[in-house]
Amino acid sequence: MSAPLAPVLRLEGIEKRYGPVHALRGADFTLYPGEVHALLGENGAGKTTLMQVADGLVRPDAGRILVGDTERSALTPTEARRLGIGMVHQHFTGIPAFTVAENVALAAGWRLTPGPLRERVRQAGERIGLPLDPDLRTGRLSVGLKQRLEIVKAVAADARILLLDEPTAVLAPAEVVELLDVIRRFTAAGGAAVLITHKLDEALAAADRVTVLRRGAVVLQSVRRDLEPGELAAAMIGGEPAPRSAHRAPQHQGPPAVRAEALEVARESGYGLALRQGSLEVRTGEIVGIAAVEGNGQRELLRAVAGRVQPLRGRLEVAPPVAFIPEDRTNEGLIPELSVTENVVLGSETDAPWIRRGRIDWPAAERHTAELLRAYDVVASGPRAPASSLSGGNQQKLVIARELARRPRVVVAENPTRGLDLRATAAVHERLRAAADSGTAVLVHSSDLDEVLELADRVLVVSRGLVAEPPSGRGAGREEIGAMMLAGA
């Protein structure tokens, strides 16, 4: 009987905190040579963070990392490359102005000798079944070819361990099949691969073993052949009840403030449709929750309702004014270099009381901002403090305060409590409920299904660009909604 293979990568007891957020809770992970290991979990479960620890991009607070015979408490990216680890990131890292050959050379540390470099890059792509034209500018590549380039870059750098973060999120079905075949060939030749994914069908089709993370902790580790789809779904979604009653009793529901019919919205990348035939209504006084796995079209739906993107086709009616609470507060919600007051003014309507005859009454604006800071418990040195001086959670509270203070008829909220502690989260929930009780229509998405169930009067599921209401309607529970989310994911 042959001896069992030694692991090529082990992560043991990995802990990582970001302020109040416990991203990883003693997570263990083992990867063997020749295997595809699927790493699954809901949004925010800690999948990417765990693999970034292995890639040297995140320094853990505790735990140990073993790559073959090498043991470390933490790695640097340079050490990870030297040990044969390559990470294929969800967001492309190629430099658009460079050619394919130049990007590969930059990643692999090759010399920029034009003739030999082009041939070397061509051979690298063909060797793993992902041929690329070395002379093409990276910025002109399709999404599928950009993903192909990311893998070629990692392999060209002599990676023996591939960490692939949602590599199929932007690929067409035929490209997905091709990519999974490439990963299989890589591992058959002696490599090892981790496939970070939300998609059960891919994990079941491609993986030899599966690990599931939930809220930073490992809740399942198993050989693929011992698993059924329902078991995986239950591990990912969990069986805990929502912390509050799943459905709020609306005070007053009126006519629709949002009506969408057969909306089609392009992906942010510009390639293909993110939302297909999307239809929904949100009535005044109602909170409608959007449940979805990342990348299924919910982001584009919310931005279309908020007026940030234009639908390609379909009908969309939204009662103004509309408040938008984006998940990326730094790049979309605030201008960090400006003061708190300036950020409040920039997000205000032209009829705000501190705007008189087209001029800003700054003392009045500062008084209003100071009132918002007190009312929403935003910790800042004062209304003149730069927004960049606020913590992430206080930046988020500032965005929410500004948007709700406008007394909007529609609120679109995307992960509104991301980065907030329990007390601040409860306060935001109460603010959104109060807005609905006053007659505002609220459309909210959260990566945390429990939060959606806690807040919403009614839940819609967005999966593969389609919007659907659970067959059970308002009485739909966690398992039914979770199954709908994962069925199309």
Tab-separated table of C-alpha atoms in Angstrom:
chain	number	residue	atom	x	y	z
A	1	MET	CA	0.000	0.000	0.000
A	2	SER	CA	1.457	3.365	-1.070
A	3	ALA	CA	2.010	6.090	1.485
A	4	PRO	CA	-0.480	8.987	1.410
A	5	LEU	CA	0.637	12.119	-0.418
A	6	ALA	CA	1.936	14.961	1.698
A	7	PRO	CA	-0.013	18.255	1.492
A	8	VAL	CA	1.439	21.012	-0.671
A	9	LEU	CA	-0.339	23.685	1.390
A	10	ARG	CA	-1.713	23.751	4.921
A	11	LEU	CA	-3.313	26.657	6.745
A	12	GLU	CA	-3.881	25.982	10.435
A	13	GLY	CA	-5.846	28.049	12.938
A	14	ILE	CA	-5.872	31.183	10.784
A	15	GLU	CA	-7.324	34.221	12.550
A	16	LYS	CA	-7.917	37.649	11.020
A	17	ARG	CA	-9.777	40.683	12.292
A	18	TYR	CA	-10.538	43.984	10.598
A	19	GLY	CA	-11.608	46.197	13.480
A	20	PRO	CA	-14.863	44.731	14.824
A	21	VAL	CA	-15.160	42.308	11.891
A	22	HIS	CA	-13.869	38.796	12.638
A	23	ALA	CA	-13.036	37.750	9.067
A	24	LEU	CA	-11.401	34.391	9.893
A	25	ARG	CA	-12.030	32.330	13.012
A	26	GLY	CA	-9.410	29.603	13.409
A	27	ALA	CA	-9.793	28.446	9.811
A	28	ASP	CA	-7.992	25.278	8.651
A	29	PHE	CA	-7.380	24.318	5.033
A	30	THR	CA	-5.355	21.533	3.405
A	31	LEU	CA	-4.463	21.148	-0.283
A	32	TYR	CA	-2.917	18.007	-1.804
A	33	PRO	CA	-0.961	17.647	-5.055
A	34	GLY	CA	-3.020	16.731	-8.099
A	35	GLU	CA	-6.342	17.917	-6.684
A	36	VAL	CA	-8.893	20.616	-7.378
A	37	HIS	CA	-10.188	21.841	-4.027
A	38	ALA	CA	-13.363	23.948	-4.082
A	39	LEU	CA	-13.653	26.630	-1.401
A	40	LEU	CA	-17.266	27.704	-0.990
A	41	GLY	CA	-19.258	30.090	1.144
A	42	GLU	CA	-21.589	33.056	1.061
A	43	ASN	CA	-20.406	36.605	0.413
A	44	GLY	CA	-18.231	37.712	3.313
A	45	ALA	CA	-17.591	34.174	4.532
A	46	GLY	CA	-13.805	34.705	4.404
A	47	LYS	CA	-12.907	32.679	1.295
A	48	THR	CA	-10.817	35.314	-0.464
A	49	THR	CA	-9.205	36.487	2.787
A	50	LEU	CA	-8.088	32.936	3.596
A	51	MET	CA	-6.461	32.476	0.194
A	52	GLN	CA	-4.886	35.937	0.361
A	53	VAL	CA	-3.202	34.749	3.558
A	54	ALA	CA	-1.698	31.887	1.530
A	55	ASP	CA	-0.684	34.312	-1.234
A	56	GLY	CA	1.034	36.713	1.169
A	57	LEU	CA	-1.398	39.588	0.553
A	58	VAL	CA	-2.958	39.399	4.030
A	59	ARG	CA	-1.010	38.952	7.244
A	60	PRO	CA	-2.946	36.754	9.698
A	61	ASP	CA	-3.314	37.669	13.362
A	62	ALA	CA	-2.694	34.054	14.408
A	63	GLY	CA	-2.128	30.612	12.928
A	64	ARG	CA	0.550	29.018	10.787
A	65	ILE	CA	1.158	28.445	7.075
A	66	LEU	CA	2.943	25.382	5.715
A	67	VAL	CA	3.968	25.189	2.056
A	68	GLY	CA	5.590	21.802	1.570
A	69	ASP	CA	8.308	21.653	4.229
A	70	THR	CA	8.360	25.435	4.778
A	71	GLU	CA	6.544	26.786	7.830
A	72	ARG	CA	5.729	30.441	8.405
A	73	SER	CA	3.440	32.497	10.611
A	74	ALA	CA	2.953	34.778	7.603
A	75	LEU	CA	4.168	35.089	4.023
A	76	THR	CA	5.039	38.011	1.814
A	77	PRO	CA	3.930	38.008	-1.842
A	78	THR	CA	7.552	37.523	-2.879
A	79	GLU	CA	7.920	34.462	-0.649
A	80	ALA	CA	4.642	33.056	-1.957
A	81	ARG	CA	5.881	33.375	-5.558
A	82	ARG	CA	9.182	31.718	-4.636
A	83	LEU	CA	7.285	28.826	-3.040
A	84	GLY	CA	5.266	28.294	-6.217
A	85	ILE	CA	1.961	29.936	-5.238
A	86	GLY	CA	0.091	31.952	-7.841
A	87	MET	CA	-3.227	33.712	-7.289
A	88	VAL	CA	-5.672	34.469	-10.096
A	89	HIS	CA	-7.670	37.402	-8.772
A	90	GLN	CA	-11.332	38.042	-9.421
A	91	HIS	CA	-10.505	41.540	-10.639
A	92	PHE	CA	-8.043	41.591	-13.518
A	93	THR	CA	-4.563	42.859	-12.704
A	94	GLY	CA	-3.153	43.246	-16.212
A	95	ILE	CA	-1.928	46.702	-17.267
A	96	PRO	CA	-4.223	47.733	-20.159
A	97	ALA	CA	-1.570	49.726	-22.046
A	98	PHE	CA	0.873	46.783	-22.041
A	99	THR	CA	0.829	43.953	-24.526
A	100	VAL	CA	0.039	40.408	-23.465
A	101	ALA	CA	3.753	39.570	-23.664
A	102	GLU	CA	4.728	42.560	-21.514
A	103	ASN	CA	2.167	41.684	-18.834
A	104	VAL	CA	3.337	38.067	-18.707
A	105	ALA	CA	6.990	39.157	-18.536
A	106	LEU	CA	6.184	41.562	-15.694
A	107	ALA	CA	4.462	38.808	-13.689
A	108	ALA	CA	7.080	36.142	-14.378
A	109	GLY	CA	10.189	38.331	-14.121
A	110	TRP	CA	11.259	37.609	-17.701
A	111	ARG	CA	13.539	39.882	-19.734
A	112	LEU	CA	11.853	42.120	-22.302
A	113	THR	CA	13.621	40.752	-25.387
A	114	PRO	CA	10.886	41.149	-28.035
A	115	GLY	CA	11.420	38.138	-30.325
A	116	PRO	CA	12.236	35.464	-27.725
A	117	LEU	CA	9.645	36.917	-25.317
A	118	ARG	CA	6.800	36.625	-27.817
A	119	GLU	CA	7.665	33.003	-28.528
A	120	ARG	CA	8.043	32.181	-24.863
A	121	VAL	CA	4.623	33.660	-24.059
A	122	ARG	CA	3.009	31.864	-26.984
A	123	GLN	CA	4.448	28.547	-25.830
A	124	ALA	CA	3.370	29.176	-22.221
A	125	GLY	CA	-0.223	29.686	-23.313
A	126	GLU	CA	-0.297	26.683	-25.621
A	127	ARG	CA	1.295	24.451	-22.995
A	128	ILE	CA	-1.739	24.814	-20.735
A	129	GLY	CA	-4.301	25.057	-23.528
A	130	LEU	CA	-4.876	28.817	-23.286
A	131	PRO	CA	-3.223	30.318	-26.385
A	132	LEU	CA	-2.889	34.094	-26.554
A	133	ASP	CA	-1.569	36.540	-29.141
A	134	PRO	CA	1.530	38.034	-27.438
A	135	ASP	CA	1.253	41.301	-29.392
A	136	LEU	CA	-2.320	42.225	-28.423
A	137	ARG	CA	-2.828	45.202	-26.119
A	138	THR	CA	-4.342	43.947	-22.872
A	139	GLY	CA	-6.920	46.732	-22.787
A	140	ARG	CA	-8.403	45.428	-26.048
A	141	LEU	CA	-8.876	41.856	-24.859
A	142	SER	CA	-12.328	40.434	-24.222
A	143	VAL	CA	-13.251	39.533	-20.652
A	144	GLY	CA	-12.643	35.860	-21.409
A	145	LEU	CA	-9.178	36.546	-22.797
A	146	LYS	CA	-8.305	38.782	-19.828
A	147	GLN	CA	-9.157	35.890	-17.523
A	148	ARG	CA	-7.023	33.622	-19.699
A	149	LEU	CA	-4.133	36.078	-19.393
A	150	GLU	CA	-4.369	36.038	-15.576
A	151	ILE	CA	-3.888	32.265	-15.546
A	152	VAL	CA	-1.040	32.348	-18.069
A	153	LYS	CA	0.713	34.972	-15.922
A	154	ALA	CA	0.497	32.747	-12.853
A	155	VAL	CA	1.688	29.628	-14.677
A	156	ALA	CA	4.499	31.522	-16.417
A	157	ALA	CA	5.787	32.466	-12.972
A	158	ASP	CA	6.240	28.720	-12.313
A	159	ALA	CA	3.232	28.406	-10.008
A	160	ARG	CA	2.609	24.866	-8.812
A	161	ILE	CA	-0.313	25.942	-6.653
A	162	LEU	CA	-3.073	27.996	-8.311
A	163	LEU	CA	-5.508	29.960	-6.152
A	164	LEU	CA	-8.402	30.976	-8.411
A	165	ASP	CA	-10.786	33.588	-6.983
A	166	GLU	CA	-14.183	33.366	-8.710
A	167	PRO	CA	-12.478	32.749	-12.083
A	168	THR	CA	-15.750	32.066	-13.927
A	169	ALA	CA	-17.741	35.050	-12.654
A	170	VAL	CA	-17.504	36.954	-15.956
A	171	LEU	CA	-17.259	34.038	-18.386
A	172	ALA	CA	-19.793	32.664	-20.829
A	173	PRO	CA	-20.867	29.008	-20.333
A	174	ALA	CA	-18.563	27.687	-23.066
A	175	GLU	CA	-15.644	29.621	-21.549
A	176	VAL	CA	-16.438	28.151	-18.136
A	177	VAL	CA	-16.208	24.615	-19.519
A	178	GLU	CA	-12.914	25.463	-21.205
A	179	LEU	CA	-11.454	26.982	-18.047
A	180	LEU	CA	-12.422	24.049	-15.846
A	181	ASP	CA	-10.788	21.704	-18.381
A	182	VAL	CA	-7.593	23.775	-18.161
A	183	ILE	CA	-7.606	23.572	-14.356
A	184	ARG	CA	-8.051	19.820	-14.571
A	185	ARG	CA	-5.110	19.476	-16.960
A	186	PHE	CA	-2.977	21.610	-14.653
A	187	THR	CA	-3.642	19.361	-11.665
A	188	ALA	CA	-3.295	16.179	-13.748
A	189	ALA	CA	0.242	17.336	-14.554
A	190	GLY	CA	1.075	17.512	-10.842
A	191	GLY	CA	-0.168	20.954	-9.872
A	192	ALA	CA	-2.807	21.737	-7.254
A	193	ALA	CA	-5.656	24.235	-7.531
A	194	VAL	CA	-8.079	25.982	-5.199
A	195	LEU	CA	-11.323	27.073	-6.842
A	196	ILE	CA	-13.039	29.838	-4.864
A	197	THR	CA	-16.627	29.913	-6.027
A	198	HIS	CA	-20.250	30.502	-5.095
A	199	LYS	CA	-21.416	28.085	-7.769
A	200	LEU	CA	-22.450	24.652	-6.592
A	201	ASP	CA	-22.572	23.136	-10.072
A	202	GLU	CA	-18.956	24.100	-10.743
A	203	ALA	CA	-17.769	22.793	-7.381
A	204	LEU	CA	-19.551	19.485	-7.866
A	205	ALA	CA	-18.327	19.134	-11.453
A	206	ALA	CA	-14.689	20.097	-10.973
A	207	ALA	CA	-13.621	19.453	-7.391
A	208	ASP	CA	-12.004	16.460	-5.731
A	209	ARG	CA	-12.587	17.895	-2.254
A	210	VAL	CA	-14.692	20.709	-0.842
A	211	THR	CA	-14.312	23.090	2.102
A	212	VAL	CA	-17.136	25.412	3.149
A	213	LEU	CA	-16.612	28.599	5.171
A	214	ARG	CA	-19.375	30.422	6.994
A	215	ARG	CA	-18.697	33.668	8.862
A	216	GLY	CA	-14.976	33.023	8.871
A	217	ALA	CA	-15.123	29.476	10.250
A	218	VAL	CA	-14.835	26.117	8.484
A	219	VAL	CA	-18.175	24.316	8.752
A	220	LEU	CA	-17.606	21.466	6.295
A	221	GLN	CA	-14.654	19.582	4.807
A	222	SER	CA	-15.312	16.531	2.681
A	223	VAL	CA	-14.401	14.476	-0.353
A	224	ARG	CA	-16.613	15.530	-3.257
A	225	ARG	CA	-18.073	12.066	-3.883
A	226	ASP	CA	-19.519	12.012	-0.355
A	227	LEU	CA	-21.544	15.209	-0.865
A	228	GLU	CA	-24.958	16.052	-2.248
A	229	PRO	CA	-26.012	19.519	-3.497
A	230	GLY	CA	-28.474	19.953	-0.639
A	231	GLU	CA	-25.796	19.245	1.935
A	232	LEU	CA	-23.501	21.854	0.406
A	233	ALA	CA	-26.274	24.422	0.224
A	234	ALA	CA	-27.168	23.852	3.874
A	235	ALA	CA	-23.527	24.263	4.916
A	236	MET	CA	-23.172	27.503	2.948
A	237	ILE	CA	-26.421	29.129	4.008
A	238	GLY	CA	-26.625	27.665	7.508
A	239	GLY	CA	-29.686	26.843	9.514
A	240	GLU	CA	-29.686	29.595	12.086
A	241	PRO	CA	-32.822	31.686	12.356
A	242	ALA	CA	-32.713	35.369	11.575
A	243	PRO	CA	-32.037	37.430	14.690
A	244	ARG	CA	-35.460	39.099	14.465
A	245	SER	CA	-38.813	38.259	12.962
A	246	ALA	CA	-38.315	37.606	9.249
A	247	HIS	CA	-41.015	40.047	8.151
A	248	ARG	CA	-41.852	43.513	9.483
A	249	ALA	CA	-45.498	44.519	9.558
A	250	PRO	CA	-45.677	47.588	7.265
A	251	GLN	CA	-47.493	50.605	8.710
A	252	HIS	CA	-48.891	52.019	5.472
A	253	GLN	CA	-48.398	50.713	1.946
A	254	GLY	CA	-49.355	52.966	-0.907
A	255	PRO	CA	-48.951	53.010	-4.672
A	256	PRO	CA	-45.741	51.838	-6.367
A	257	ALA	CA	-42.829	54.275	-6.105
A	258	VAL	CA	-40.618	51.948	-8.197
A	259	ARG	CA	-41.929	50.034	-11.185
A	260	ALA	CA	-39.606	48.112	-13.509
A	261	GLU	CA	-40.763	46.013	-16.437
A	262	ALA	CA	-38.549	43.763	-18.577
A	263	LEU	CA	-35.352	45.683	-17.727
A	264	GLU	CA	-32.134	44.754	-19.455
A	265	VAL	CA	-28.935	46.217	-18.012
A	266	ALA	CA	-25.399	45.676	-19.293
A	267	ARG	CA	-22.621	44.333	-17.120
A	268	GLU	CA	-20.303	46.965	-15.709
A	269	SER	CA	-17.540	45.487	-17.855
A	270	GLY	CA	-19.636	46.245	-20.940
A	271	TYR	CA	-19.684	42.591	-22.011
A	272	GLY	CA	-23.066	40.905	-21.974
A	273	LEU	CA	-26.190	41.426	-19.880
A	274	ALA	CA	-26.164	41.533	-16.084
A	275	LEU	CA	-29.954	41.862	-15.807
A	276	ARG	CA	-32.348	40.125	-18.200
A	277	GLN	CA	-36.074	40.836	-18.256
A	278	GLY	CA	-35.998	42.216	-14.718
A	279	SER	CA	-39.410	43.224	-13.367
A	280	LEU	CA	-40.386	44.400	-9.866
A	281	GLU	CA	-42.469	46.860	-7.882
A	282	VAL	CA	-41.696	48.618	-4.602
A	283	ARG	CA	-44.599	50.409	-2.935
A	284	THR	CA	-44.421	53.423	-0.681
A	285	GLY	CA	-44.060	52.295	2.918
A	286	GLU	CA	-42.563	48.948	1.887
A	287	ILE	CA	-39.108	47.433	2.342
A	288	VAL	CA	-38.222	45.020	-0.445
A	289	GLY	CA	-35.103	42.933	0.118
A	290	ILE	CA	-32.935	41.628	-2.697
A	291	ALA	CA	-31.301	38.262	-2.012
A	292	ALA	CA	-28.558	37.274	-4.427
A	293	VAL	CA	-25.139	35.711	-4.703
A	294	GLU	CA	-22.479	38.134	-5.907
A	295	GLY	CA	-22.351	38.750	-9.646
A	296	ASN	CA	-25.916	37.733	-10.505
A	297	GLY	CA	-27.162	41.174	-11.580
A	298	GLN	CA	-28.333	42.666	-8.281
A	299	ARG	CA	-25.677	45.396	-8.377
A	300	GLU	CA	-26.779	46.588	-11.809
A	301	LEU	CA	-30.455	46.403	-10.791
A	302	LEU	CA	-29.907	48.639	-7.777
A	303	ARG	CA	-27.873	51.119	-9.781
A	304	ALA	CA	-30.525	51.304	-12.480
A	305	VAL	CA	-33.216	52.088	-9.876
A	306	ALA	CA	-30.895	54.660	-8.260
A	307	GLY	CA	-30.322	56.339	-11.631
A	308	ARG	CA	-26.603	55.525	-11.730
A	309	VAL	CA	-26.802	53.415	-14.914
A	310	GLN	CA	-29.171	53.497	-17.868
A	311	PRO	CA	-31.042	50.326	-18.825
A	312	LEU	CA	-30.595	49.113	-22.368
A	313	ARG	CA	-34.232	48.134	-22.728
A	314	GLY	CA	-37.414	47.950	-20.697
A	315	ARG	CA	-39.487	50.383	-18.669
A	316	LEU	CA	-38.386	51.982	-15.391
A	317	GLU	CA	-40.353	54.479	-13.322
A	318	VAL	CA	-38.900	55.790	-10.057
A	319	ALA	CA	-40.441	58.556	-7.939
A	320	PRO	CA	-37.880	61.298	-7.130
A	321	PRO	CA	-35.959	62.156	-5.083
A	322	VAL	CA	-33.963	58.944	-4.789
A	323	ALA	CA	-31.377	58.296	-2.064
A	324	PHE	CA	-28.538	55.885	-2.839
A	325	ILE	CA	-26.404	54.184	-0.190
A	326	PRO	CA	-23.603	52.386	-2.099
A	327	GLU	CA	-21.559	49.561	-0.621
A	328	ASP	CA	-18.283	51.298	-1.587
A	329	ARG	CA	-18.490	54.374	0.622
A	330	THR	CA	-14.959	55.553	-0.179
A	331	ASN	CA	-15.181	55.628	-3.972
A	332	GLU	CA	-18.910	56.094	-4.517
A	333	GLY	CA	-20.320	57.579	-1.334
A	334	LEU	CA	-17.756	60.212	-0.346
A	335	ILE	CA	-14.831	62.299	-1.536
A	336	PRO	CA	-12.374	61.579	1.293
A	337	GLU	CA	-10.255	64.691	0.736
A	338	LEU	CA	-13.216	67.027	1.289
A	339	SER	CA	-14.651	67.979	4.660
A	340	VAL	CA	-17.657	66.279	6.215
A	341	THR	CA	-19.763	69.368	5.488
A	342	GLU	CA	-18.622	69.544	1.859
A	343	ASN	CA	-19.610	65.910	1.392
A	344	VAL	CA	-23.042	66.601	2.864
A	345	VAL	CA	-23.511	69.616	0.586
A	346	LEU	CA	-22.442	67.678	-2.513
A	347	GLY	CA	-25.126	65.083	-1.851
A	348	SER	CA	-27.898	67.623	-1.331
A	349	GLU	CA	-30.706	68.875	-3.547
A	350	THR	CA	-30.566	72.387	-5.005
A	351	ASP	CA	-33.485	73.458	-2.779
A	352	ALA	CA	-31.595	72.696	0.452
A	353	PRO	CA	-32.077	75.480	3.042
A	354	TRP	CA	-28.364	76.417	2.989
A	355	ILE	CA	-28.447	77.116	-0.748
A	356	ARG	CA	-29.715	80.625	-1.439
A	357	ARG	CA	-29.863	82.111	-4.923
A	358	GLY	CA	-27.319	79.592	-6.106
A	359	ARG	CA	-24.864	80.343	-3.309
A	360	ILE	CA	-23.981	78.127	-0.346
A	361	ASP	CA	-24.504	79.470	3.166
A	362	TRP	CA	-21.585	77.569	4.700
A	363	PRO	CA	-22.342	78.407	8.357
A	364	ALA	CA	-25.889	77.062	7.867
A	365	ALA	CA	-24.503	73.979	6.116
A	366	GLU	CA	-22.088	73.358	8.993
A	367	ARG	CA	-24.885	73.683	11.562
A	368	HIS	CA	-26.972	71.152	9.617
A	369	THR	CA	-23.982	68.794	9.364
A	370	ALA	CA	-23.304	69.060	13.096
A	371	GLU	CA	-26.939	68.082	13.742
A	372	LEU	CA	-26.562	65.042	11.475
A	373	LEU	CA	-23.374	63.975	13.276
A	374	ARG	CA	-25.203	64.056	16.604
A	375	ALA	CA	-28.403	62.415	15.377
A	376	TYR	CA	-26.632	59.540	13.634
A	377	ASP	CA	-23.850	59.106	16.216
A	378	VAL	CA	-21.098	59.830	13.685
A	379	VAL	CA	-17.794	60.160	15.523
A	380	ALA	CA	-15.880	63.080	13.990
A	381	SER	CA	-13.916	66.017	15.346
A	382	GLY	CA	-16.485	68.354	13.814
A	383	PRO	CA	-18.208	69.344	10.567
A	384	ARG	CA	-14.940	70.692	9.133
A	385	ALA	CA	-13.055	67.407	9.630
A	386	PRO	CA	-11.894	65.719	6.422
A	387	ALA	CA	-14.029	62.701	5.571
A	388	SER	CA	-10.798	60.679	5.334
A	389	SER	CA	-10.236	61.194	9.086
A	390	LEU	CA	-13.371	59.192	9.925
A	391	SER	CA	-13.237	55.450	10.491
A	392	GLY	CA	-14.835	53.258	7.855
A	393	GLY	CA	-17.905	52.668	9.980
A	394	ASN	CA	-18.356	56.374	10.664
A	395	GLN	CA	-17.954	57.143	6.967
A	396	GLN	CA	-20.789	54.714	6.294
A	397	LYS	CA	-22.968	56.345	8.955
A	398	LEU	CA	-22.252	59.750	7.389
A	399	VAL	CA	-23.418	58.558	3.960
A	400	ILE	CA	-26.606	57.111	5.469
A	401	ALA	CA	-27.256	60.291	7.457
A	402	ARG	CA	-26.845	62.501	4.394
A	403	GLU	CA	-29.056	60.354	2.172
A	404	LEU	CA	-31.913	59.855	4.646
A	405	ALA	CA	-31.874	63.532	5.678
A	406	ARG	CA	-32.977	64.404	2.144
A	407	ARG	CA	-36.402	62.871	2.903
A	408	PRO	CA	-36.344	60.753	-0.249
A	409	ARG	CA	-39.364	59.001	-1.725
A	410	VAL	CA	-37.149	56.025	-2.648
A	411	VAL	CA	-34.106	54.646	-0.835
A	412	VAL	CA	-31.767	52.213	-2.585
A	413	ALA	CA	-29.369	50.636	-0.071
A	414	GLU	CA	-26.558	48.263	-0.963
A	415	ASN	CA	-24.927	46.482	1.979
A	416	PRO	CA	-25.823	49.459	4.200
A	417	THR	CA	-24.315	47.995	7.391
A	418	ARG	CA	-21.032	46.705	5.983
A	419	GLY	CA	-18.252	47.497	8.458
A	420	LEU	CA	-20.614	48.551	11.266
A	421	ASP	CA	-20.695	47.050	14.742
A	422	LEU	CA	-23.841	45.512	16.230
A	423	ARG	CA	-25.110	48.706	17.837
A	424	ALA	CA	-24.600	50.790	14.699
A	425	THR	CA	-26.159	48.046	12.567
A	426	ALA	CA	-29.276	48.027	14.733
A	427	ALA	CA	-29.477	51.829	14.455
A	428	VAL	CA	-29.299	51.707	10.645
A	429	HIS	CA	-32.032	49.065	10.550
A	430	GLU	CA	-34.260	51.282	12.672
A	431	ARG	CA	-33.577	54.254	10.389
A	432	LEU	CA	-34.597	52.268	7.300
A	433	ARG	CA	-37.728	50.990	9.051
A	434	ALA	CA	-38.600	54.524	10.140
A	435	ALA	CA	-38.155	55.753	6.556
A	436	ALA	CA	-40.549	53.084	5.316
A	437	ASP	CA	-43.025	53.868	8.080
A	438	SER	CA	-43.005	57.508	6.940
A	439	GLY	CA	-43.978	56.456	3.414
A	440	THR	CA	-40.616	55.925	1.707
A	441	ALA	CA	-40.123	52.945	-0.616
A	442	VAL	CA	-36.965	51.052	0.396
A	443	LEU	CA	-35.057	48.634	-1.854
A	444	VAL	CA	-32.200	46.956	0.020
A	445	HIS	CA	-29.612	44.308	-0.777
A	446	SER	CA	-27.225	42.714	1.684
A	447	SER	CA	-24.671	39.958	1.237
A	448	ASP	CA	-25.952	38.630	4.569
A	449	LEU	CA	-29.191	36.729	3.940
A	450	ASP	CA	-30.126	37.039	7.616
A	451	GLU	CA	-30.057	40.815	7.275
A	452	VAL	CA	-32.319	40.711	4.216
A	453	LEU	CA	-34.802	38.514	6.048
A	454	GLU	CA	-34.690	40.705	9.132
A	455	LEU	CA	-35.348	43.947	7.285
A	456	ALA	CA	-37.624	43.082	4.407
A	457	ASP	CA	-41.401	42.947	4.166
A	458	ARG	CA	-40.969	41.045	0.937
A	459	VAL	CA	-37.934	39.292	-0.588
A	460	LEU	CA	-37.028	38.977	-4.264
A	461	VAL	CA	-34.229	36.745	-5.537
A	462	VAL	CA	-31.919	37.803	-8.370
A	463	SER	CA	-30.193	34.846	-10.001
A	464	ARG	CA	-28.348	34.878	-13.315
A	465	GLY	CA	-29.913	38.187	-14.221
A	466	LEU	CA	-33.504	37.135	-13.536
A	467	VAL	CA	-35.721	38.545	-10.774
A	468	ALA	CA	-38.100	36.103	-9.084
A	469	GLU	CA	-40.338	36.033	-6.021
A	470	PRO	CA	-40.326	32.847	-3.919
A	471	PRO	CA	-43.373	30.645	-4.563
A	472	SER	CA	-44.336	30.973	-0.892
A	473	GLY	CA	-44.483	34.753	-1.278
A	474	ARG	CA	-44.141	36.767	1.938
A	475	GLY	CA	-43.972	33.591	3.989
A	476	ALA	CA	-40.809	32.311	2.281
A	477	GLY	CA	-38.169	31.125	4.717
A	478	ARG	CA	-34.412	31.014	4.774
A	479	GLU	CA	-34.038	27.588	3.195
A	480	GLU	CA	-36.397	28.324	0.297
A	481	ILE	CA	-34.751	31.657	-0.497
A	482	GLY	CA	-31.236	30.246	-0.076
A	483	ALA	CA	-32.042	27.396	-2.457
A	484	MET	CA	-33.305	29.887	-5.065
A	485	MET	CA	-30.134	31.961	-4.712
A	486	LEU	CA	-27.882	28.940	-5.177
A	487	ALA	CA	-29.935	27.160	-7.843
A	488	GLY	CA	-28.964	29.684	-10.462
A	489	ALA	CA	-25.614	30.621	-9.003
